[in-house]
Amino acid sequence: MTAPQRLSVESGAHSIYAEVWGSAGPTLILGHGFGGSARNFRPQARALARENRVVLFDARGHARSSAPRDAEAYQPECFVADVLAVLDRVGAARAIVGGLSMGAGVALRFAISHPERVSGLVLSAFPRAVEEPAHVPWALGFADAIEKHGIESAGAELIWRRFDDKTADLIRRGFIEHSPHGLVNTLRELIAVQPGPASMPELPGLAIPTLVVVGSLDSASLAPCRVLAERIPGAEWVEIAGGGHIINLSHGAEYNGALRGFLSRIARPAGAAGSPSGPPDERAVR
């Protein structure tokens, strides 16, 4: 596999780092979770780039993308605008749009705002939401702790311990490369206002082929992912046994298999044998 094409994408007054893997086939764009980067989805890019054009990017406030100081630059519509800017920059009129955790929340917002640009939707490890009593205090408290004590101390106290050891190590290694104010603003303006799927009235009208993927040990995401699969018409459900929150890295083979199968199915003409139809497709990867 050759190295990806690396791009600097203008999104308003800010710059978004992106990379393109492969040059043929449908465009698949994947957004990472809070505290991650485009690097988190490189295993998927390497696995899928022969038959797809895979686009990865660093969210604003993360890694190699701009980290504006203004808190208003981190409101949800700004993250949606970044996805649109990246797709425009790579010349994709339509794409399969997906993400993990925070990236899944942004992908779903993008699909609701720009359904004409989305040919498929991949929602993995959907994040906690404002409806959960402990979520908003946690997000705002984490932001305060980063400001007062720094990323390492705040993360050790409030986030690493929420996950299994392998997942916690993956998350920690991602966090330490980011701008502290970028993480703080993302927590306050995006993470703390994430709506749960049960309170999103647009979902039953979302006529987009959708794959929902979650690890069986991901206690934070199992319930919202189940609601997504129930409320989005025809959504496919994949639960990966033994998987935690960063399911694409901890169980890459199973995750890649689920993603590859979904991409193959939605590429078939409507009505072709084996095309998805009817109620949600229940799958468990063991």
GROMACS .gro file of N, CA and C in nm, residues 107-190:
model
  252
  107ALA      N    1  -2.096   1.242   1.237
  107ALA     CA    2  -2.142   1.178   1.113
  107ALA      C    3  -2.294   1.177   1.105
  108LEU      N    4  -2.361   1.147   1.216
  108LEU     CA    5  -2.507   1.146   1.215
  108LEU      C    6  -2.563   1.287   1.196
  109ARG      N    7  -2.505   1.386   1.260
  109ARG     CA    8  -2.547   1.524   1.239
  109ARG      C    9  -2.530   1.563   1.092
  110PHE      N   10  -2.418   1.520   1.032
  110PHE     CA   11  -2.393   1.552   0.892
  110PHE      C   12  -2.499   1.488   0.803
  111ALA      N   13  -2.531   1.362   0.829
  111ALA     CA   14  -2.631   1.292   0.748
  111ALA      C   15  -2.768   1.359   0.758
  112ILE      N   16  -2.803   1.408   0.877
  112ILE     CA   17  -2.931   1.476   0.895
  112ILE      C   18  -2.931   1.610   0.822
  113SER      N   19  -2.817   1.681   0.826
  113SER     CA   20  -2.808   1.814   0.765
  113SER      C   21  -2.789   1.809   0.614
  114HIS      N   22  -2.718   1.705   0.565
  114HIS     CA   23  -2.683   1.696   0.423
  114HIS      C   24  -2.709   1.555   0.370
  115PRO      N   25  -2.834   1.508   0.376
  115PRO     CA   26  -2.861   1.370   0.332
  115PRO      C   27  -2.827   1.346   0.185
  116GLU      N   28  -2.833   1.452   0.104
  116GLU     CA   29  -2.803   1.437  -0.039
  116GLU      C   30  -2.656   1.405  -0.064
  117ARG      N   31  -2.571   1.424   0.036
  117ARG     CA   32  -2.428   1.397   0.021
  117ARG      C   33  -2.388   1.262   0.078
  118VAL      N   34  -2.485   1.187   0.132
  118VAL     CA   35  -2.453   1.064   0.206
  118VAL      C   36  -2.516   0.943   0.137
  119SER      N   37  -2.432   0.849   0.095
  119SER     CA   38  -2.481   0.726   0.032
  119SER      C   39  -2.485   0.610   0.130
  120GLY      N   40  -2.424   0.625   0.246
  120GLY     CA   41  -2.425   0.523   0.349
  120GLY      C   42  -2.375   0.585   0.478
  121LEU      N   43  -2.411   0.523   0.590
  121LEU     CA   44  -2.379   0.579   0.721
  121LEU      C   45  -2.326   0.468   0.811
  122VAL      N   46  -2.211   0.492   0.874
  122VAL     CA   47  -2.150   0.394   0.964
  122VAL      C   48  -2.135   0.459   1.101
  123LEU      N   49  -2.210   0.409   1.198
  123LEU     CA   50  -2.211   0.466   1.333
  123LEU      C   51  -2.154   0.363   1.430
  124SER      N   52  -2.037   0.393   1.485
  124SER     CA   53  -1.968   0.299   1.574
  124SER      C   54  -1.954   0.359   1.713
  125ALA      N   55  -1.986   0.280   1.816
  125ALA     CA   56  -1.967   0.322   1.955
  125ALA      C   57  -2.023   0.461   1.980
  126PHE      N   58  -2.152   0.478   1.952
  126PHE     CA   59  -2.214   0.611   1.964
  126PHE      C   60  -2.194   0.666   2.104
  127PRO      N   61  -2.170   0.798   2.116
  127PRO     CA   62  -2.132   0.855   2.246
  127PRO      C   63  -2.248   0.874   2.344
  128ARG      N   64  -2.210   0.900   2.468
  128ARG     CA   65  -2.308   0.935   2.571
  128ARG      C   66  -2.378   1.066   2.534
  129ALA      N   67  -2.491   1.091   2.598
  129ALA     CA   68  -2.573   1.206   2.557
  129ALA      C   69  -2.620   1.288   2.676
  130VAL      N   70  -2.675   1.406   2.644
  130VAL     CA   71  -2.719   1.500   2.747
  130VAL      C   72  -2.831   1.441   2.834
  131GLU      N   73  -2.905   1.346   2.782
  131GLU     CA   74  -3.014   1.288   2.860
  131GLU      C   75  -2.965   1.204   2.978
  132GLU      N   76  -2.841   1.159   2.974
  132GLU     CA   77  -2.787   1.079   3.083
  132GLU      C   78  -2.744   1.172   3.196
  133PRO      N   79  -2.794   1.150   3.317
  133PRO     CA   80  -2.771   1.246   3.426
  133PRO      C   81  -2.626   1.279   3.454
  134ALA      N   82  -2.536   1.184   3.440
  134ALA     CA   83  -2.396   1.208   3.475
  134ALA      C   84  -2.313   1.264   3.360
  135HIS      N   85  -2.369   1.266   3.239
  135HIS     CA   86  -2.284   1.298   3.124
  135HIS      C   87  -2.239   1.444   3.120
  136VAL      N   88  -2.331   1.537   3.131
  136VAL     CA   89  -2.293   1.678   3.120
  136VAL      C   90  -2.199   1.719   3.233
  137PRO      N   91  -2.228   1.684   3.360
  137PRO     CA   92  -2.131   1.717   3.465
  137PRO      C   93  -1.993   1.656   3.440
  138TRP      N   94  -1.990   1.533   3.384
  138TRP     CA   95  -1.861   1.470   3.353
  138TRP      C   96  -1.787   1.551   3.247
  139ALA      N   97  -1.854   1.585   3.137
  139ALA     CA   98  -1.788   1.657   3.028
  139ALA      C   99  -1.737   1.793   3.075
  140LEU      N  100  -1.821   1.868   3.146
  140LEU     CA  101  -1.781   2.000   3.193
  140LEU      C  102  -1.674   1.989   3.301
  141GLY      N  103  -1.685   1.887   3.386
  141GLY     CA  104  -1.583   1.867   3.489
  141GLY      C  105  -1.450   1.829   3.430
  142PHE      N  106  -1.451   1.750   3.323
  142PHE     CA  107  -1.326   1.711   3.256
  142PHE      C  108  -1.261   1.834   3.194
  143ALA      N  109  -1.342   1.920   3.132
  143ALA     CA  110  -1.289   2.043   3.074
  143ALA      C  111  -1.224   2.130   3.182
  144ASP      N  112  -1.292   2.145   3.296
  144ASP     CA  113  -1.236   2.224   3.406
  144ASP      C  114  -1.106   2.163   3.457
  145ALA      N  115  -1.103   2.031   3.467
  145ALA     CA  116  -0.984   1.963   3.519
  145ALA      C  117  -0.865   1.979   3.425
  146ILE      N  118  -0.888   1.976   3.293
  146ILE     CA  119  -0.779   1.997   3.198
  146ILE      C  120  -0.721   2.137   3.216
  147GLU      N  121  -0.809   2.236   3.230
  147GLU     CA  122  -0.763   2.373   3.249
  147GLU      C  123  -0.681   2.388   3.378
  148LYS      N  124  -0.724   2.321   3.483
  148LYS     CA  125  -0.659   2.339   3.613
  148LYS      C  126  -0.535   2.252   3.631
  149HIS      N  127  -0.540   2.128   3.581
  149HIS     CA  128  -0.436   2.030   3.615
  149HIS      C  129  -0.360   1.973   3.496
  150GLY      N  130  -0.404   2.001   3.373
  150GLY     CA  131  -0.338   1.946   3.255
  150GLY      C  132  -0.402   1.815   3.211
  151ILE      N  133  -0.370   1.774   3.088
  151ILE     CA  134  -0.434   1.657   3.027
  151ILE      C  135  -0.401   1.528   3.102
  152GLU      N  136  -0.274   1.506   3.137
  152GLU     CA  137  -0.235   1.381   3.200
  152GLU      C  138  -0.309   1.358   3.331
  153SER      N  139  -0.308   1.456   3.421
  153SER     CA  140  -0.373   1.440   3.551
  153SER      C  141  -0.524   1.430   3.538
  154ALA      N  142  -0.581   1.514   3.452
  154ALA     CA  143  -0.727   1.511   3.434
  154ALA      C  144  -0.771   1.379   3.372
  155GLY      N  145  -0.696   1.334   3.273
  155GLY     CA  146  -0.732   1.208   3.209
  155GLY      C  147  -0.723   1.090   3.303
  156ALA      N  148  -0.618   1.086   3.385
  156ALA     CA  149  -0.601   0.976   3.479
  156ALA      C  150  -0.715   0.971   3.580
  157GLU      N  151  -0.763   1.089   3.619
  157GLU     CA  152  -0.869   1.095   3.719
  157GLU      C  153  -1.007   1.066   3.662
  158LEU      N  154  -1.034   1.113   3.538
  158LEU     CA  155  -1.171   1.115   3.490
  158LEU      C  156  -1.201   1.030   3.368
  159ILE      N  157  -1.099   0.983   3.297
  159ILE     CA  158  -1.133   0.909   3.174
  159ILE      C  159  -1.064   0.775   3.161
  160TRP      N  160  -0.935   0.765   3.184
  160TRP     CA  161  -0.868   0.636   3.159
  160TRP      C  162  -0.937   0.523   3.236
  161ARG      N  163  -0.973   0.550   3.362
  161ARG     CA  164  -1.026   0.444   3.448
  161ARG      C  165  -1.166   0.396   3.406
  162ARG      N  166  -1.228   0.466   3.313
  162ARG     CA  167  -1.361   0.423   3.267
  162ARG      C  168  -1.355   0.307   3.168
  163PHE      N  169  -1.234   0.274   3.121
  163PHE     CA  170  -1.221   0.174   3.016
  163PHE      C  171  -1.129   0.061   3.059
  164ASP      N  172  -1.135  -0.049   2.984
  164ASP     CA  173  -1.041  -0.159   3.008
  164ASP      C  174  -0.899  -0.110   2.979
  165ASP      N  175  -0.799  -0.182   3.031
  165ASP     CA  176  -0.660  -0.136   3.024
  165ASP      C  177  -0.614  -0.109   2.881
  166LYS      N  178  -0.649  -0.197   2.788
  166LYS     CA  179  -0.604  -0.182   2.650
  166LYS      C  180  -0.664  -0.056   2.588
  167THR      N  181  -0.794  -0.038   2.608
  167THR     CA  182  -0.860   0.079   2.553
  167THR      C  183  -0.808   0.207   2.618
  168ALA      N  184  -0.789   0.203   2.751
  168ALA     CA  185  -0.740   0.321   2.822
  168ALA      C  186  -0.603   0.364   2.770
  169ASP      N  187  -0.517   0.268   2.740
  169ASP     CA  188  -0.384   0.302   2.689
  169ASP      C  189  -0.393   0.365   2.551
  170LEU      N  190  -0.482   0.313   2.466
  170LEU     CA  191  -0.500   0.371   2.333
  170LEU      C  192  -0.550   0.515   2.343
  171ILE      N  193  -0.646   0.538   2.433
  171ILE     CA  194  -0.702   0.672   2.448
  171ILE      C  195  -0.596   0.768   2.501
  172ARG      N  196  -0.521   0.726   2.602
  172ARG     CA  197  -0.421   0.814   2.662
  172ARG      C  198  -0.317   0.856   2.561
  173ARG      N  199  -0.270   0.763   2.481
  173ARG     CA  200  -0.165   0.796   2.382
  173ARG      C  201  -0.216   0.897   2.281
  174GLY      N  202  -0.346   0.894   2.251
  174GLY     CA  203  -0.401   0.992   2.159
  174GLY      C  204  -0.414   1.129   2.222
  175PHE      N  205  -0.456   1.133   2.347
  175PHE     CA  206  -0.484   1.261   2.412
  175PHE      C  207  -0.363   1.352   2.423
  176ILE      N  208  -0.247   1.296   2.448
  176ILE     CA  209  -0.133   1.380   2.485
  176ILE      C  210  -0.079   1.463   2.369
  177GLU      N  211  -0.124   1.438   2.245
  177GLU     CA  212  -0.074   1.518   2.133
  177GLU      C  213  -0.161   1.640   2.101
  178HIS      N  214  -0.270   1.659   2.174
  178HIS     CA  215  -0.364   1.765   2.138
  178HIS      C  216  -0.343   1.892   2.219
  179SER      N  217  -0.395   2.000   2.163
  179SER     CA  218  -0.395   2.128   2.233
  179SER      C  219  -0.494   2.123   2.348
  180PRO      N  220  -0.451   2.156   2.471
  180PRO     CA  221  -0.546   2.152   2.584
  180PRO      C  222  -0.670   2.237   2.561
  181HIS      N  223  -0.654   2.359   2.507
  181HIS     CA  224  -0.773   2.443   2.488
  181HIS      C  225  -0.865   2.387   2.380
  182GLY      N  226  -0.808   2.314   2.283
  182GLY     CA  227  -0.892   2.249   2.183
  182GLY      C  228  -0.980   2.141   2.245
  183LEU      N  229  -0.923   2.062   2.335
  183LEU     CA  230  -1.001   1.959   2.404
  183LEU      C  231  -1.105   2.021   2.496
  184VAL      N  232  -1.066   2.126   2.567
  184VAL     CA  233  -1.159   2.193   2.659
  184VAL      C  234  -1.280   2.247   2.582
  185ASN      N  235  -1.255   2.316   2.473
  185ASN     CA  236  -1.365   2.372   2.395
  185ASN      C  237  -1.452   2.265   2.331
  186THR      N  238  -1.389   2.155   2.286
  186THR     CA  239  -1.467   2.045   2.229
  186THR      C  240  -1.558   1.983   2.334
  187LEU      N  241  -1.507   1.965   2.455
  187LEU     CA  242  -1.589   1.910   2.563
  187LEU      C  243  -1.708   1.999   2.593
  188ARG      N  244  -1.686   2.127   2.603
  188ARG     CA  245  -1.794   2.218   2.644
  188ARG      C  246  -1.896   2.245   2.534
  189GLU      N  247  -1.848   2.256   2.411
  189GLU     CA  248  -1.936   2.301   2.303
  189GLU      C  249  -1.994   2.188   2.219
  190LEU      N  250  -1.930   2.071   2.218
  190LEU     CA  251  -1.978   1.958   2.136
  190LEU      C  252  -2.018   1.839   2.221
   0.00000   0.00000   0.00000
